[in-house]
Amino acid sequence: MANTYVGQSQTQLQEDEERKKKKAKGSGRLNADGLPKLFTGDAFMAAAKNHHDERQAKEQEKEIRAQDGVKYATELADWKKEDAARVERNNEQRARHKVALTAWKTESERAKKEKKRPRWNKPKLGNLEKGQLRPKRRAEAAAASGSTSTPDGGENDDDDEMEDDQDAEGPELDSDGSE
């Protein structure tokens, strides 16, 4: 009984400490450890500058994500409109095929009764339009492709440049002459 109580108390204390650490880390406080600091000291000034730079970087990332969200929403809305139009065109093609198929069936039945061949072949549905891929957010697209994007929106594929350099130099050989 005492062991379970001690175990529960220990886990509660650990959770409490983790919660405090998390709160201190995200609170934006520079003096979160409770120890005295010299505010004009070099170490504190460097920490304050780093904190300020990190905060600005986070705000810039937040703005970029917001802009990407707006861009993604418009792309998604356009894609939904185009996809709905494509589905409607495919449904119209299916309806035309169904009408042609019923006409062919009646003609086929009449020809069977007269013991003749139908005058025309069974109609085929034909190719339906294939849908475009649903647009992805910038982070999802980068994760799916495995490449990193540059700030100007272009793709950064350093691997291709490396391969070209190796082709120009030739294969690297060990001292025994093997690759």
JSON list of C-alpha atoms in Angstrom, two decimals:
[
{"chain": "A", "resi": 1, "resn": "MET", "atom": "CA", "xyz": [0.00, 0.00, 0.00]},
{"chain": "A", "resi": 2, "resn": "ALA", "atom": "CA", "xyz": [2.81, 2.36, 0.89]},
{"chain": "A", "resi": 3, "resn": "ASN", "atom": "CA", "xyz": [4.64, 1.54, -2.37]},
{"chain": "A", "resi": 4, "resn": "THR", "atom": "CA", "xyz": [1.64, 2.50, -4.52]},
{"chain": "A", "resi": 5, "resn": "TYR", "atom": "CA", "xyz": [1.24, 5.77, -2.62]},
{"chain": "A", "resi": 6, "resn": "VAL", "atom": "CA", "xyz": [4.95, 6.61, -3.05]},
{"chain": "A", "resi": 7, "resn": "GLY", "atom": "CA", "xyz": [4.78, 5.69, -6.74]},
{"chain": "A", "resi": 8, "resn": "GLN", "atom": "CA", "xyz": [1.74, 7.89, -7.32]},
{"chain": "A", "resi": 9, "resn": "SER", "atom": "CA", "xyz": [3.30, 10.78, -5.44]},
{"chain": "A", "resi": 10, "resn": "GLN", "atom": "CA", "xyz": [6.51, 10.48, -7.43]},
{"chain": "A", "resi": 11, "resn": "THR", "atom": "CA", "xyz": [4.68, 10.52, -10.79]},
{"chain": "A", "resi": 12, "resn": "GLN", "atom": "CA", "xyz": [2.63, 13.53, -9.68]},
{"chain": "A", "resi": 13, "resn": "LEU", "atom": "CA", "xyz": [5.79, 15.39, -8.71]},
{"chain": "A", "resi": 14, "resn": "GLN", "atom": "CA", "xyz": [7.46, 14.54, -12.02]},
{"chain": "A", "resi": 15, "resn": "GLU", "atom": "CA", "xyz": [4.44, 15.72, -14.00]},
{"chain": "A", "resi": 16, "resn": "ASP", "atom": "CA", "xyz": [4.34, 18.91, -11.96]},
{"chain": "A", "resi": 17, "resn": "GLU", "atom": "CA", "xyz": [8.02, 19.62, -12.63]},
{"chain": "A", "resi": 18, "resn": "GLU", "atom": "CA", "xyz": [7.60, 18.94, -16.36]},
{"chain": "A", "resi": 19, "resn": "ARG", "atom": "CA", "xyz": [4.60, 21.23, -16.47]},
{"chain": "A", "resi": 20, "resn": "LYS", "atom": "CA", "xyz": [6.59, 24.01, -14.79]},
{"chain": "A", "resi": 21, "resn": "LYS", "atom": "CA", "xyz": [9.51, 23.55, -17.17]},
{"chain": "A", "resi": 22, "resn": "LYS", "atom": "CA", "xyz": [7.18, 23.66, -20.17]},
{"chain": "A", "resi": 23, "resn": "LYS", "atom": "CA", "xyz": [5.46, 26.77, -18.86]},
{"chain": "A", "resi": 24, "resn": "ALA", "atom": "CA", "xyz": [8.79, 28.50, -18.18]},
{"chain": "A", "resi": 25, "resn": "LYS", "atom": "CA", "xyz": [10.12, 27.58, -21.64]},
{"chain": "A", "resi": 26, "resn": "GLY", "atom": "CA", "xyz": [7.10, 28.94, -23.50]},
{"chain": "A", "resi": 27, "resn": "SER", "atom": "CA", "xyz": [6.47, 31.93, -21.24]},
{"chain": "A", "resi": 28, "resn": "GLY", "atom": "CA", "xyz": [9.09, 34.14, -22.86]},
{"chain": "A", "resi": 29, "resn": "ARG", "atom": "CA", "xyz": [10.88, 34.85, -19.61]},
{"chain": "A", "resi": 30, "resn": "LEU", "atom": "CA", "xyz": [14.61, 35.19, -19.72]},
{"chain": "A", "resi": 31, "resn": "ASN", "atom": "CA", "xyz": [15.09, 34.83, -15.98]},
{"chain": "A", "resi": 32, "resn": "ALA", "atom": "CA", "xyz": [12.99, 31.69, -15.64]},
{"chain": "A", "resi": 33, "resn": "ASP", "atom": "CA", "xyz": [15.36, 29.81, -13.35]},
{"chain": "A", "resi": 34, "resn": "GLY", "atom": "CA", "xyz": [14.74, 32.16, -10.39]},
{"chain": "A", "resi": 35, "resn": "LEU", "atom": "CA", "xyz": [18.40, 32.96, -9.89]},
{"chain": "A", "resi": 36, "resn": "PRO", "atom": "CA", "xyz": [19.63, 36.57, -9.76]},
{"chain": "A", "resi": 37, "resn": "LYS", "atom": "CA", "xyz": [21.01, 38.03, -12.98]},
{"chain": "A", "resi": 38, "resn": "LEU", "atom": "CA", "xyz": [23.06, 41.08, -13.86]},
{"chain": "A", "resi": 39, "resn": "PHE", "atom": "CA", "xyz": [20.92, 42.68, -16.55]},
{"chain": "A", "resi": 40, "resn": "THR", "atom": "CA", "xyz": [23.81, 44.61, -18.07]},
{"chain": "A", "resi": 41, "resn": "GLY", "atom": "CA", "xyz": [26.11, 41.59, -18.15]},
{"chain": "A", "resi": 42, "resn": "ASP", "atom": "CA", "xyz": [27.36, 40.18, -21.44]},
{"chain": "A", "resi": 43, "resn": "ALA", "atom": "CA", "xyz": [25.78, 36.74, -20.92]},
{"chain": "A", "resi": 44, "resn": "PHE", "atom": "CA", "xyz": [22.34, 38.18, -20.16]},
{"chain": "A", "resi": 45, "resn": "MET", "atom": "CA", "xyz": [22.53, 40.64, -23.06]},
{"chain": "A", "resi": 46, "resn": "ALA", "atom": "CA", "xyz": [23.46, 37.80, -25.43]},
{"chain": "A", "resi": 47, "resn": "ALA", "atom": "CA", "xyz": [20.57, 35.71, -24.09]},
{"chain": "A", "resi": 48, "resn": "ALA", "atom": "CA", "xyz": [18.22, 38.68, -24.51]},
{"chain": "A", "resi": 49, "resn": "LYS", "atom": "CA", "xyz": [19.38, 39.18, -28.13]},
{"chain": "A", "resi": 50, "resn": "ASN", "atom": "CA", "xyz": [18.94, 35.46, -28.89]},
{"chain": "A", "resi": 51, "resn": "HIS", "atom": "CA", "xyz": [15.50, 35.53, -27.30]},
{"chain": "A", "resi": 52, "resn": "HIS", "atom": "CA", "xyz": [14.53, 38.58, -29.36]},
{"chain": "A", "resi": 53, "resn": "ASP", "atom": "CA", "xyz": [15.84, 36.99, -32.58]},
{"chain": "A", "resi": 54, "resn": "GLU", "atom": "CA", "xyz": [14.00, 33.72, -31.89]},
{"chain": "A", "resi": 55, "resn": "ARG", "atom": "CA", "xyz": [10.78, 35.61, -31.19]},
{"chain": "A", "resi": 56, "resn": "GLN", "atom": "CA", "xyz": [11.10, 37.54, -34.48]},
{"chain": "A", "resi": 57, "resn": "ALA", "atom": "CA", "xyz": [11.82, 34.34, -36.40]},
{"chain": "A", "resi": 58, "resn": "LYS", "atom": "CA", "xyz": [8.74, 32.70, -34.89]},
{"chain": "A", "resi": 59, "resn": "GLU", "atom": "CA", "xyz": [6.59, 35.68, -35.84]},
{"chain": "A", "resi": 60, "resn": "GLN", "atom": "CA", "xyz": [7.92, 35.62, -39.41]},
{"chain": "A", "resi": 61, "resn": "GLU", "atom": "CA", "xyz": [7.21, 31.88, -39.64]},
{"chain": "A", "resi": 62, "resn": "LYS", "atom": "CA", "xyz": [3.70, 32.52, -38.31]},
{"chain": "A", "resi": 63, "resn": "GLU", "atom": "CA", "xyz": [3.10, 35.18, -40.99]},
{"chain": "A", "resi": 64, "resn": "ILE", "atom": "CA", "xyz": [4.42, 32.88, -43.71]},
{"chain": "A", "resi": 65, "resn": "ARG", "atom": "CA", "xyz": [2.16, 30.06, -42.51]},
{"chain": "A", "resi": 66, "resn": "ALA", "atom": "CA", "xyz": [-0.81, 32.44, -42.52]},
{"chain": "A", "resi": 67, "resn": "GLN", "atom": "CA", "xyz": [-0.04, 33.52, -46.09]},
{"chain": "A", "resi": 68, "resn": "ASP", "atom": "CA", "xyz": [0.40, 29.89, -47.12]},
{"chain": "A", "resi": 69, "resn": "GLY", "atom": "CA", "xyz": [-2.92, 29.08, -45.47]},
{"chain": "A", "resi": 70, "resn": "VAL", "atom": "CA", "xyz": [-4.70, 31.76, -47.50]},
{"chain": "A", "resi": 71, "resn": "LYS", "atom": "CA", "xyz": [-2.99, 30.61, -50.70]},
{"chain": "A", "resi": 72, "resn": "TYR", "atom": "CA", "xyz": [-3.87, 26.98, -49.92]},
{"chain": "A", "resi": 73, "resn": "ALA", "atom": "CA", "xyz": [-7.50, 27.89, -49.25]},
{"chain": "A", "resi": 74, "resn": "THR", "atom": "CA", "xyz": [-7.84, 29.62, -52.64]},
{"chain": "A", "resi": 75, "resn": "GLU", "atom": "CA", "xyz": [-6.09, 26.75, -54.43]},
{"chain": "A", "resi": 76, "resn": "LEU", "atom": "CA", "xyz": [-8.35, 24.25, -52.68]},
{"chain": "A", "resi": 77, "resn": "ALA", "atom": "CA", "xyz": [-11.48, 26.23, -53.55]},
{"chain": "A", "resi": 78, "resn": "ASP", "atom": "CA", "xyz": [-10.42, 26.40, -57.22]},
{"chain": "A", "resi": 79, "resn": "TRP", "atom": "CA", "xyz": [-9.61, 22.67, -57.21]},
{"chain": "A", "resi": 80, "resn": "LYS", "atom": "CA", "xyz": [-13.02, 21.84, -55.69]},
{"chain": "A", "resi": 81, "resn": "LYS", "atom": "CA", "xyz": [-14.79, 23.87, -58.40]},
{"chain": "A", "resi": 82, "resn": "GLU", "atom": "CA", "xyz": [-12.80, 22.19, -61.16]},
{"chain": "A", "resi": 83, "resn": "ASP", "atom": "CA", "xyz": [-13.32, 18.75, -59.63]},
{"chain": "A", "resi": 84, "resn": "ALA", "atom": "CA", "xyz": [-17.08, 19.31, -59.28]},
{"chain": "A", "resi": 85, "resn": "ALA", "atom": "CA", "xyz": [-17.22, 20.36, -62.97]},
{"chain": "A", "resi": 86, "resn": "ARG", "atom": "CA", "xyz": [-15.22, 17.25, -63.95]},
{"chain": "A", "resi": 87, "resn": "VAL", "atom": "CA", "xyz": [-17.55, 14.99, -61.97]},
{"chain": "A", "resi": 88, "resn": "GLU", "atom": "CA", "xyz": [-20.55, 16.65, -63.62]},
{"chain": "A", "resi": 89, "resn": "ARG", "atom": "CA", "xyz": [-19.07, 16.11, -67.10]},
{"chain": "A", "resi": 90, "resn": "ASN", "atom": "CA", "xyz": [-18.36, 12.46, -66.29]},
{"chain": "A", "resi": 91, "resn": "ASN", "atom": "CA", "xyz": [-21.91, 12.01, -65.00]},
{"chain": "A", "resi": 92, "resn": "GLU", "atom": "CA", "xyz": [-23.29, 13.53, -68.21]},
{"chain": "A", "resi": 93, "resn": "GLN", "atom": "CA", "xyz": [-21.14, 11.13, -70.25]},
{"chain": "A", "resi": 94, "resn": "ARG", "atom": "CA", "xyz": [-22.45, 8.21, -68.17]},
{"chain": "A", "resi": 95, "resn": "ALA", "atom": "CA", "xyz": [-26.04, 9.38, -68.70]},
{"chain": "A", "resi": 96, "resn": "ARG", "atom": "CA", "xyz": [-25.51, 9.60, -72.48]},
{"chain": "A", "resi": 97, "resn": "HIS", "atom": "CA", "xyz": [-23.96, 6.13, -72.41]},
{"chain": "A", "resi": 98, "resn": "LYS", "atom": "CA", "xyz": [-26.91, 4.77, -70.44]},
{"chain": "A", "resi": 99, "resn": "VAL", "atom": "CA", "xyz": [-29.38, 6.18, -73.00]},
{"chain": "A", "resi": 100, "resn": "ALA", "atom": "CA", "xyz": [-27.34, 4.75, -75.88]},
{"chain": "A", "resi": 101, "resn": "LEU", "atom": "CA", "xyz": [-27.09, 1.40, -74.06]},
{"chain": "A", "resi": 102, "resn": "THR", "atom": "CA", "xyz": [-30.86, 1.14, -73.55]},
{"chain": "A", "resi": 103, "resn": "ALA", "atom": "CA", "xyz": [-31.40, 1.96, -77.24]},
{"chain": "A", "resi": 104, "resn": "TRP", "atom": "CA", "xyz": [-28.86, -0.71, -78.19]},
{"chain": "A", "resi": 105, "resn": "LYS", "atom": "CA", "xyz": [-30.54, -3.26, -75.89]},
{"chain": "A", "resi": 106, "resn": "THR", "atom": "CA", "xyz": [-33.93, -2.69, -77.49]},
{"chain": "A", "resi": 107, "resn": "GLU", "atom": "CA", "xyz": [-32.34, -2.97, -80.96]},
{"chain": "A", "resi": 108, "resn": "SER", "atom": "CA", "xyz": [-30.51, -6.12, -79.87]},
{"chain": "A", "resi": 109, "resn": "GLU", "atom": "CA", "xyz": [-33.72, -7.70, -78.52]},
{"chain": "A", "resi": 110, "resn": "ARG", "atom": "CA", "xyz": [-35.57, -6.90, -81.74]},
{"chain": "A", "resi": 111, "resn": "ALA", "atom": "CA", "xyz": [-32.72, -8.37, -83.80]},
{"chain": "A", "resi": 112, "resn": "LYS", "atom": "CA", "xyz": [-32.74, -11.55, -81.70]},
{"chain": "A", "resi": 113, "resn": "LYS", "atom": "CA", "xyz": [-36.44, -12.00, -82.30]},
{"chain": "A", "resi": 114, "resn": "GLU", "atom": "CA", "xyz": [-35.91, -11.60, -86.04]},
{"chain": "A", "resi": 115, "resn": "LYS", "atom": "CA", "xyz": [-32.88, -13.89, -85.79]},
{"chain": "A", "resi": 116, "resn": "LYS", "atom": "CA", "xyz": [-30.57, -11.26, -87.20]},
{"chain": "A", "resi": 117, "resn": "ARG", "atom": "CA", "xyz": [-27.55, -9.42, -85.95]},
{"chain": "A", "resi": 118, "resn": "PRO", "atom": "CA", "xyz": [-27.95, -5.97, -84.42]},
{"chain": "A", "resi": 119, "resn": "ARG", "atom": "CA", "xyz": [-27.13, -3.19, -86.84]},
{"chain": "A", "resi": 120, "resn": "TRP", "atom": "CA", "xyz": [-24.58, -1.59, -84.56]},
{"chain": "A", "resi": 121, "resn": "ASN", "atom": "CA", "xyz": [-22.14, -2.65, -81.86]},
{"chain": "A", "resi": 122, "resn": "LYS", "atom": "CA", "xyz": [-22.71, -2.22, -78.18]},
{"chain": "A", "resi": 123, "resn": "PRO", "atom": "CA", "xyz": [-21.80, 1.37, -77.19]},
{"chain": "A", "resi": 124, "resn": "LYS", "atom": "CA", "xyz": [-18.78, 1.85, -74.98]},
{"chain": "A", "resi": 125, "resn": "LEU", "atom": "CA", "xyz": [-18.58, 4.31, -72.11]},
{"chain": "A", "resi": 126, "resn": "GLY", "atom": "CA", "xyz": [-15.29, 5.77, -73.31]},
{"chain": "A", "resi": 127, "resn": "ASN", "atom": "CA", "xyz": [-12.61, 7.44, -71.28]},
{"chain": "A", "resi": 128, "resn": "LEU", "atom": "CA", "xyz": [-13.74, 9.46, -68.30]},
{"chain": "A", "resi": 129, "resn": "GLU", "atom": "CA", "xyz": [-11.79, 12.52, -67.22]},
{"chain": "A", "resi": 130, "resn": "LYS", "atom": "CA", "xyz": [-9.32, 11.80, -64.48]},
{"chain": "A", "resi": 131, "resn": "GLY", "atom": "CA", "xyz": [-9.16, 14.17, -61.57]},
{"chain": "A", "resi": 132, "resn": "GLN", "atom": "CA", "xyz": [-6.19, 16.34, -60.70]},
{"chain": "A", "resi": 133, "resn": "LEU", "atom": "CA", "xyz": [-4.37, 15.73, -57.45]},
{"chain": "A", "resi": 134, "resn": "ARG", "atom": "CA", "xyz": [-5.71, 17.64, -54.49]},
{"chain": "A", "resi": 135, "resn": "PRO", "atom": "CA", "xyz": [-3.44, 20.59, -53.70]},
{"chain": "A", "resi": 136, "resn": "LYS", "atom": "CA", "xyz": [-1.16, 20.22, -50.70]},
{"chain": "A", "resi": 137, "resn": "ARG", "atom": "CA", "xyz": [0.09, 22.72, -48.20]},
{"chain": "A", "resi": 138, "resn": "ARG", "atom": "CA", "xyz": [3.69, 23.80, -48.64]},
{"chain": "A", "resi": 139, "resn": "ALA", "atom": "CA", "xyz": [4.91, 21.80, -45.63]},
{"chain": "A", "resi": 140, "resn": "GLU", "atom": "CA", "xyz": [3.03, 18.66, -46.76]},
{"chain": "A", "resi": 141, "resn": "ALA", "atom": "CA", "xyz": [4.38, 18.96, -50.30]},
{"chain": "A", "resi": 142, "resn": "ALA", "atom": "CA", "xyz": [7.96, 19.40, -49.08]},
{"chain": "A", "resi": 143, "resn": "ALA", "atom": "CA", "xyz": [7.64, 16.39, -46.78]},
{"chain": "A", "resi": 144, "resn": "ALA", "atom": "CA", "xyz": [6.14, 14.28, -49.57]},
{"chain": "A", "resi": 145, "resn": "SER", "atom": "CA", "xyz": [8.82, 15.17, -52.12]},
{"chain": "A", "resi": 146, "resn": "GLY", "atom": "CA", "xyz": [11.67, 14.92, -49.65]},
{"chain": "A", "resi": 147, "resn": "SER", "atom": "CA", "xyz": [13.30, 18.13, -50.83]},
{"chain": "A", "resi": 148, "resn": "THR", "atom": "CA", "xyz": [13.60, 21.46, -49.13]},
{"chain": "A", "resi": 149, "resn": "SER", "atom": "CA", "xyz": [12.15, 24.61, -50.59]},
{"chain": "A", "resi": 150, "resn": "THR", "atom": "CA", "xyz": [14.03, 27.86, -50.78]},
{"chain": "A", "resi": 151, "resn": "PRO", "atom": "CA", "xyz": [12.53, 31.13, -49.46]},
{"chain": "A", "resi": 152, "resn": "ASP", "atom": "CA", "xyz": [11.75, 32.28, -53.01]},
{"chain": "A", "resi": 153, "resn": "GLY", "atom": "CA", "xyz": [9.54, 29.21, -53.51]},
{"chain": "A", "resi": 154, "resn": "GLY", "atom": "CA", "xyz": [11.95, 27.23, -55.71]},
{"chain": "A", "resi": 155, "resn": "GLU", "atom": "CA", "xyz": [13.13, 23.76, -55.01]},
{"chain": "A", "resi": 156, "resn": "ASN", "atom": "CA", "xyz": [16.60, 23.21, -53.62]},
{"chain": "A", "resi": 157, "resn": "ASP", "atom": "CA", "xyz": [18.05, 20.00, -55.00]},
{"chain": "A", "resi": 158, "resn": "ASP", "atom": "CA", "xyz": [21.72, 20.06, -54.05]},
{"chain": "A", "resi": 159, "resn": "ASP", "atom": "CA", "xyz": [22.02, 16.33, -54.79]},
{"chain": "A", "resi": 160, "resn": "ASP", "atom": "CA", "xyz": [21.84, 16.93, -58.56]},
{"chain": "A", "resi": 161, "resn": "GLU", "atom": "CA", "xyz": [24.77, 19.36, -58.42]},
{"chain": "A", "resi": 162, "resn": "MET", "atom": "CA", "xyz": [26.80, 16.87, -56.41]},
{"chain": "A", "resi": 163, "resn": "GLU", "atom": "CA", "xyz": [26.16, 14.12, -58.96]},
{"chain": "A", "resi": 164, "resn": "ASP", "atom": "CA", "xyz": [27.22, 16.42, -61.81]},
{"chain": "A", "resi": 165, "resn": "ASP", "atom": "CA", "xyz": [30.47, 17.25, -59.99]},
{"chain": "A", "resi": 166, "resn": "GLN", "atom": "CA", "xyz": [31.24, 13.58, -59.47]},
{"chain": "A", "resi": 167, "resn": "ASP", "atom": "CA", "xyz": [30.57, 12.79, -63.13]},
{"chain": "A", "resi": 168, "resn": "ALA", "atom": "CA", "xyz": [33.00, 15.54, -64.21]},
{"chain": "A", "resi": 169, "resn": "GLU", "atom": "CA", "xyz": [35.76, 14.32, -61.91]},
{"chain": "A", "resi": 170, "resn": "GLY", "atom": "CA", "xyz": [35.21, 10.66, -62.60]},
{"chain": "A", "resi": 171, "resn": "PRO", "atom": "CA", "xyz": [34.68, 7.91, -60.05]},
{"chain": "A", "resi": 172, "resn": "GLU", "atom": "CA", "xyz": [36.73, 8.00, -56.88]},
{"chain": "A", "resi": 173, "resn": "LEU", "atom": "CA", "xyz": [39.22, 5.14, -56.72]},
{"chain": "A", "resi": 174, "resn": "ASP", "atom": "CA", "xyz": [40.83, 3.57, -53.67]},
{"chain": "A", "resi": 175, "resn": "SER", "atom": "CA", "xyz": [44.54, 2.85, -53.48]},
{"chain": "A", "resi": 176, "resn": "ASP", "atom": "CA", "xyz": [43.97, -0.61, -54.97]},
{"chain": "A", "resi": 177, "resn": "GLY", "atom": "CA", "xyz": [42.18, 0.85, -58.03]},
{"chain": "A", "resi": 178, "resn": "SER", "atom": "CA", "xyz": [38.61, -0.13, -57.11]},
{"chain": "A", "resi": 179, "resn": "GLU", "atom": "CA", "xyz": [35.74, 2.28, -56.70]}
]
